[in-house]
């Protein structure tokens, strides 16, 4: 085993869970706490409570984020988390102490952000289309553009977002207006 | 070897201070001149000295026209603690000629072999040698090894750098890591790094094995990508502390984006 993984939850609920890769084997001039030399500059460090606690203390003692708890997780858990939608909702990850999962409230806000980012590009195109229609006196085209812009503006409030109970359902909600 | 040809020739030893010193001398006496019918007579003399004094260690030849050919002299300071300056001298009927003089530390020896060569042995049996001159840009000689403090100062031009201490020099990179990024990120090569973390989208944190002396150190970081479009942003050092650094791939909107290959991170500074 070269490394092991820990899911770190912070006291600030706004912070997403951090996945820390704890090195069991390493190389360098300094011997970490709990490690032993296996060569002139190589070491091995079992993930004991002593070595893990020391690693966590050194990793977070100077930053603003303070860990609430950490839990060793498996590679299978991490791979399952990204199996369907990848890291699309990475900042919505949370660990409830037993399992890694997506916090849906956060995931929905992340999805709304994706919608806003995509529609911003569309607005630019539609604004140009509206000006052209206006210059040409094309009332029908102006109405079409206006209605499309209104639908885009309403996208973040679409009830399908709040109705989505999984990130897969969220990911599936991508209106044709954004195509 | 030493030859005592006259009945007034002898060898004596001056001990400069009190110490337990044993002396053994071995010789062969033969007629002078030596002919095919001459016979040789071996002999030895053992002397124990404990004070600061002058002691005869090889007596005069046993008769006239006799040469005492001294083959071996062994002078040992067997004292457990005290050293003494020993001086071997040839006494030619009261006229003294110094042959060899050394400071014998406790446990050391001075010997003469049958070729008349003197050796000074330390307490471990090692032979004292000629001191090397100090090496320089133009002189071949001995060179001292630079200590950690001397490496960190980085100013000495007369000491040698060893592989185990070169990283203390200010110019040396103190840590580096190559990683793919992401939750299941795999580090490629690394040095003096104990963990890395998938902090959030497009953000990665490194924990260094040995803290820098403060947060004022230089971080060199870059993102690694295999494509020419998509996830490229600016590799940003988001935060830096004495023992950790967070790097990120910053784009315009949203603020960060995951890298499709990973990060390379290294650091220089005082530890």
PDB file of C-alpha atoms in Angstrom, chain A residues 3-173:
ATOM      1  CA  UNK A   3      -1.302   5.594   0.208  1.00  0.00           C
ATOM      2  CA  UNK A   4      -4.609   5.669   1.986  1.00  0.00           C
ATOM      3  CA  UNK A   5      -7.515   8.136   1.822  1.00  0.00           C
ATOM      4  CA  UNK A   6      -9.332  10.181   4.438  1.00  0.00           C
ATOM      5  CA  UNK A   7     -12.526  12.221   4.095  1.00  0.00           C
ATOM      6  CA  UNK A   8     -12.096  15.356   6.209  1.00  0.00           C
ATOM      7  CA  UNK A   9     -15.185  17.283   7.338  1.00  0.00           C
ATOM      8  CA  UNK A  10     -14.751  20.843   8.565  1.00  0.00           C
ATOM      9  CA  UNK A  11     -16.454  22.848  11.293  1.00  0.00           C
ATOM     10  CA  UNK A  12     -17.692  25.308   8.669  1.00  0.00           C
ATOM     11  CA  UNK A  13     -20.566  23.536   6.889  1.00  0.00           C
ATOM     12  CA  UNK A  14     -19.979  25.697   3.833  1.00  0.00           C
ATOM     13  CA  UNK A  15     -16.667  23.919   3.221  1.00  0.00           C
ATOM     14  CA  UNK A  16     -16.898  20.795   1.067  1.00  0.00           C
ATOM     15  CA  UNK A  17     -15.365  17.618   2.395  1.00  0.00           C
ATOM     16  CA  UNK A  18     -11.674  17.313   1.566  1.00  0.00           C
ATOM     17  CA  UNK A  19     -10.168  14.024   0.436  1.00  0.00           C
ATOM     18  CA  UNK A  20      -6.688  13.730   1.887  1.00  0.00           C
ATOM     19  CA  UNK A  21      -4.212  11.260   0.414  1.00  0.00           C
ATOM     20  CA  UNK A  22      -2.044  10.016   3.263  1.00  0.00           C
ATOM     21  CA  UNK A  23       1.305   8.718   2.011  1.00  0.00           C
ATOM     22  CA  UNK A  24       2.300   5.400   3.547  1.00  0.00           C
ATOM     23  CA  UNK A  25       5.557   5.358   1.610  1.00  0.00           C
ATOM     24  CA  UNK A  26       7.694   8.363   0.901  1.00  0.00           C
ATOM     25  CA  UNK A  27      11.063   9.779   0.178  1.00  0.00           C
ATOM     26  CA  UNK A  28      12.941  12.712   1.626  1.00  0.00           C
ATOM     27  CA  UNK A  29      15.381  14.036   4.174  1.00  0.00           C
ATOM     28  CA  UNK A  30      12.931  14.177   7.081  1.00  0.00           C
ATOM     29  CA  UNK A  31      11.301  11.229   8.834  1.00  0.00           C
ATOM     30  CA  UNK A  32       7.595  11.889   9.508  1.00  0.00           C
ATOM     31  CA  UNK A  33       6.054  10.992  12.845  1.00  0.00           C
ATOM     32  CA  UNK A  34       5.369   7.284  13.027  1.00  0.00           C
ATOM     33  CA  UNK A  35       7.616   6.478  10.059  1.00  0.00           C
ATOM     34  CA  UNK A  36      10.762   4.387   9.831  1.00  0.00           C
ATOM     35  CA  UNK A  37      13.561   4.463   7.301  1.00  0.00           C
ATOM     36  CA  UNK A  38      13.661   1.752   4.667  1.00  0.00           C
ATOM     37  CA  UNK A  39      16.642   3.170   2.806  1.00  0.00           C
ATOM     38  CA  UNK A  40      18.978   6.162   2.812  1.00  0.00           C
ATOM     39  CA  UNK A  41      16.084   8.496   1.960  1.00  0.00           C
ATOM     40  CA  UNK A  42      12.955   6.339   1.797  1.00  0.00           C
ATOM     41  CA  UNK A  43      10.479   5.696   4.587  1.00  0.00           C
ATOM     42  CA  UNK A  44       7.341   3.770   5.379  1.00  0.00           C
ATOM     43  CA  UNK A  45       4.620   5.104   7.667  1.00  0.00           C
ATOM     44  CA  UNK A  46       1.666   2.926   8.701  1.00  0.00           C
ATOM     45  CA  UNK A  47      -1.572   4.891   9.076  1.00  0.00           C
ATOM     46  CA  UNK A  48      -1.773   4.560  12.859  1.00  0.00           C
ATOM     47  CA  UNK A  49      -3.757   7.000  14.962  1.00  0.00           C
ATOM     48  CA  UNK A  50      -0.476   8.647  15.950  1.00  0.00           C
ATOM     49  CA  UNK A  51       0.762   9.199  12.412  1.00  0.00           C
ATOM     50  CA  UNK A  52      -2.649  10.208  11.052  1.00  0.00           C
ATOM     51  CA  UNK A  53      -3.317  12.631  13.890  1.00  0.00           C
ATOM     52  CA  UNK A  54       0.080  14.208  13.358  1.00  0.00           C
ATOM     53  CA  UNK A  55      -0.564  14.563   9.641  1.00  0.00           C
ATOM     54  CA  UNK A  56      -3.927  16.168  10.247  1.00  0.00           C
ATOM     55  CA  UNK A  57      -2.517  18.530  12.856  1.00  0.00           C
ATOM     56  CA  UNK A  58       0.264  19.680  10.535  1.00  0.00           C
ATOM     57  CA  UNK A  59      -2.074  20.015   7.570  1.00  0.00           C
ATOM     58  CA  UNK A  60      -4.647  22.215   9.261  1.00  0.00           C
ATOM     59  CA  UNK A  61      -2.951  24.063  12.115  1.00  0.00           C
ATOM     60  CA  UNK A  62      -2.227  27.202  10.094  1.00  0.00           C
ATOM     61  CA  UNK A  63      -5.262  27.479   7.865  1.00  0.00           C
ATOM     62  CA  UNK A  64      -8.695  28.946   8.420  1.00  0.00           C
ATOM     63  CA  UNK A  65     -10.442  25.618   7.957  1.00  0.00           C
ATOM     64  CA  UNK A  66     -10.664  23.557  11.115  1.00  0.00           C
ATOM     65  CA  UNK A  67     -11.428  19.864  10.837  1.00  0.00           C
ATOM     66  CA  UNK A  68     -14.432  18.533  12.683  1.00  0.00           C
ATOM     67  CA  UNK A  69     -13.673  14.879  12.013  1.00  0.00           C
ATOM     68  CA  UNK A  70     -12.017  12.561   9.496  1.00  0.00           C
ATOM     69  CA  UNK A  71     -12.756   9.067   8.330  1.00  0.00           C
ATOM     70  CA  UNK A  72     -10.653   6.640   6.361  1.00  0.00           C
ATOM     71  CA  UNK A  73     -12.378   5.907   3.069  1.00  0.00           C
ATOM     72  CA  UNK A  74     -11.711   3.371   0.394  1.00  0.00           C
ATOM     73  CA  UNK A  75     -10.804   3.851  -3.218  1.00  0.00           C
ATOM     74  CA  UNK A  76     -14.064   2.075  -4.085  1.00  0.00           C
ATOM     75  CA  UNK A  77     -16.081   4.697  -2.182  1.00  0.00           C
ATOM     76  CA  UNK A  78     -14.333   7.500  -4.030  1.00  0.00           C
ATOM     77  CA  UNK A  79     -14.755   5.867  -7.398  1.00  0.00           C
ATOM     78  CA  UNK A  80     -18.451   5.272  -6.701  1.00  0.00           C
ATOM     79  CA  UNK A  81     -18.886   8.965  -5.940  1.00  0.00           C
ATOM     80  CA  UNK A  82     -17.739   9.954  -9.418  1.00  0.00           C
ATOM     81  CA  UNK A  83     -19.084   6.947 -11.287  1.00  0.00           C
ATOM     82  CA  UNK A  84     -22.082   8.620 -12.968  1.00  0.00           C
ATOM     83  CA  UNK A  85     -21.577  12.386 -13.060  1.00  0.00           C
ATOM     84  CA  UNK A  86     -17.825  12.629 -12.441  1.00  0.00           C
ATOM     85  CA  UNK A  87     -16.719  15.652 -10.457  1.00  0.00           C
ATOM     86  CA  UNK A  88     -19.461  17.888 -11.777  1.00  0.00           C
ATOM     87  CA  UNK A  89     -20.807  18.483  -8.267  1.00  0.00           C
ATOM     88  CA  UNK A  90     -17.497  18.058  -6.401  1.00  0.00           C
ATOM     89  CA  UNK A  91     -18.117  21.011  -4.103  1.00  0.00           C
ATOM     90  CA  UNK A  92     -21.321  19.361  -2.906  1.00  0.00           C
ATOM     91  CA  UNK A  93     -19.554  16.294  -1.514  1.00  0.00           C
ATOM     92  CA  UNK A  94     -20.122  15.528   2.142  1.00  0.00           C
ATOM     93  CA  UNK A  95     -19.382  12.711   4.535  1.00  0.00           C
ATOM     94  CA  UNK A  96     -22.006  11.894   7.123  1.00  0.00           C
ATOM     95  CA  UNK A  97     -19.595   9.759   9.102  1.00  0.00           C
ATOM     96  CA  UNK A  98     -20.638   6.583   7.330  1.00  0.00           C
ATOM     97  CA  UNK A  99     -20.726   7.341   3.643  1.00  0.00           C
ATOM     98  CA  UNK A 100     -19.636   9.879   1.080  1.00  0.00           C
ATOM     99  CA  UNK A 101     -22.530  11.438  -0.824  1.00  0.00           C
ATOM    100  CA  UNK A 102     -23.713  14.606  -2.508  1.00  0.00           C
ATOM    101  CA  UNK A 103     -25.445  17.250  -0.452  1.00  0.00           C
ATOM    102  CA  UNK A 104     -28.369  17.967  -2.750  1.00  0.00           C
ATOM    103  CA  UNK A 105     -28.996  21.515  -1.577  1.00  0.00           C
ATOM    104  CA  UNK A 106     -25.438  22.433  -2.605  1.00  0.00           C
ATOM    105  CA  UNK A 107     -25.602  20.344  -5.760  1.00  0.00           C
ATOM    106  CA  UNK A 108     -28.694  22.234  -6.896  1.00  0.00           C
ATOM    107  CA  UNK A 109     -26.937  25.565  -6.413  1.00  0.00           C
ATOM    108  CA  UNK A 110     -23.939  24.277  -8.354  1.00  0.00           C
ATOM    109  CA  UNK A 111     -26.269  23.200 -11.143  1.00  0.00           C
ATOM    110  CA  UNK A 112     -27.941  26.598 -11.178  1.00  0.00           C
ATOM    111  CA  UNK A 113     -24.452  28.048 -11.576  1.00  0.00           C
ATOM    112  CA  UNK A 114     -23.835  25.881 -14.613  1.00  0.00           C
ATOM    113  CA  UNK A 115     -27.164  27.043 -16.059  1.00  0.00           C
ATOM    114  CA  UNK A 116     -26.322  30.689 -15.476  1.00  0.00           C
ATOM    115  CA  UNK A 117     -22.889  30.268 -17.048  1.00  0.00           C
ATOM    116  CA  UNK A 118     -24.344  28.610 -20.146  1.00  0.00           C
ATOM    117  CA  UNK A 119     -27.198  31.074 -20.580  1.00  0.00           C
ATOM    118  CA  UNK A 120     -24.808  34.057 -20.318  1.00  0.00           C
ATOM    119  CA  UNK A 121     -23.306  32.989 -23.625  1.00  0.00           C
ATOM    120  CA  UNK A 122     -26.759  32.620 -25.116  1.00  0.00           C
ATOM    121  CA  UNK A 123     -27.815  36.100 -23.962  1.00  0.00           C
ATOM    122  CA  UNK A 124     -24.991  37.647 -25.928  1.00  0.00           C
ATOM    123  CA  UNK A 125     -26.160  35.916 -29.087  1.00  0.00           C
ATOM    124  CA  UNK A 126     -29.813  36.729 -28.428  1.00  0.00           C
ATOM    125  CA  UNK A 127     -29.106  40.382 -27.752  1.00  0.00           C
ATOM    126  CA  UNK A 128     -27.501  40.625 -31.175  1.00  0.00           C
ATOM    127  CA  UNK A 129     -30.433  38.791 -32.769  1.00  0.00           C
ATOM    128  CA  UNK A 130     -32.916  41.162 -31.100  1.00  0.00           C
ATOM    129  CA  UNK A 131     -31.082  44.247 -32.364  1.00  0.00           C
ATOM    130  CA  UNK A 132     -31.068  42.917 -35.895  1.00  0.00           C
ATOM    131  CA  UNK A 133     -34.784  42.097 -35.732  1.00  0.00           C
ATOM    132  CA  UNK A 134     -35.477  45.550 -34.394  1.00  0.00           C
ATOM    133  CA  UNK A 135     -33.542  47.210 -37.184  1.00  0.00           C
ATOM    134  CA  UNK A 136     -35.405  45.093 -39.717  1.00  0.00           C
ATOM    135  CA  UNK A 137     -38.757  45.799 -38.108  1.00  0.00           C
ATOM    136  CA  UNK A 138     -39.314  42.061 -37.658  1.00  0.00           C
ATOM    137  CA  UNK A 139     -41.883  42.028 -34.859  1.00  0.00           C
ATOM    138  CA  UNK A 140     -42.309  38.265 -34.890  1.00  0.00           C
ATOM    139  CA  UNK A 141     -38.601  37.629 -34.523  1.00  0.00           C
ATOM    140  CA  UNK A 142     -38.388  40.155 -31.707  1.00  0.00           C
ATOM    141  CA  UNK A 143     -41.193  38.359 -29.883  1.00  0.00           C
ATOM    142  CA  UNK A 144     -39.471  34.987 -30.344  1.00  0.00           C
ATOM    143  CA  UNK A 145     -36.176  36.292 -28.990  1.00  0.00           C
ATOM    144  CA  UNK A 146     -37.861  38.003 -26.055  1.00  0.00           C
ATOM    145  CA  UNK A 147     -39.716  34.820 -25.091  1.00  0.00           C
ATOM    146  CA  UNK A 148     -36.527  32.781 -25.360  1.00  0.00           C
ATOM    147  CA  UNK A 149     -34.642  35.234 -23.156  1.00  0.00           C
ATOM    148  CA  UNK A 150     -37.447  35.077 -20.606  1.00  0.00           C
ATOM    149  CA  UNK A 151     -37.253  31.289 -20.507  1.00  0.00           C
ATOM    150  CA  UNK A 152     -33.493  31.498 -20.004  1.00  0.00           C
ATOM    151  CA  UNK A 153     -33.915  33.996 -17.177  1.00  0.00           C
ATOM    152  CA  UNK A 154     -36.344  31.643 -15.451  1.00  0.00           C
ATOM    153  CA  UNK A 155     -34.146  28.577 -15.788  1.00  0.00           C
ATOM    154  CA  UNK A 156     -32.532  28.721 -12.316  1.00  0.00           C
ATOM    155  CA  UNK A 157     -35.978  28.766 -10.789  1.00  0.00           C
ATOM    156  CA  UNK A 158     -37.235  25.797 -12.789  1.00  0.00           C
ATOM    157  CA  UNK A 159     -39.094  23.409 -10.421  1.00  0.00           C
ATOM    158  CA  UNK A 160     -37.253  20.470 -11.967  1.00  0.00           C
ATOM    159  CA  UNK A 161     -34.161  21.542 -10.079  1.00  0.00           C
ATOM    160  CA  UNK A 162     -35.790  21.419  -6.657  1.00  0.00           C
ATOM    161  CA  UNK A 163     -37.556  18.216  -7.639  1.00  0.00           C
ATOM    162  CA  UNK A 164     -34.286  16.450  -8.454  1.00  0.00           C
ATOM    163  CA  UNK A 165     -33.452  14.021  -5.668  1.00  0.00           C
ATOM    164  CA  UNK A 166     -30.177  12.770  -7.095  1.00  0.00           C
ATOM    165  CA  UNK A 167     -27.277  14.340  -8.919  1.00  0.00           C
ATOM    166  CA  UNK A 168     -28.039  12.105 -11.870  1.00  0.00           C
ATOM    167  CA  UNK A 169     -31.478  13.747 -12.151  1.00  0.00           C
ATOM    168  CA  UNK A 170     -29.915  17.175 -11.823  1.00  0.00           C
ATOM    169  CA  UNK A 171     -27.358  16.362 -14.498  1.00  0.00           C
ATOM    170  CA  UNK A 172     -30.185  15.208 -16.799  1.00  0.00           C
ATOM    171  CA  UNK A 173     -31.927  18.581 -16.543  1.00  0.00           C
TER     172      UNK A 173
END
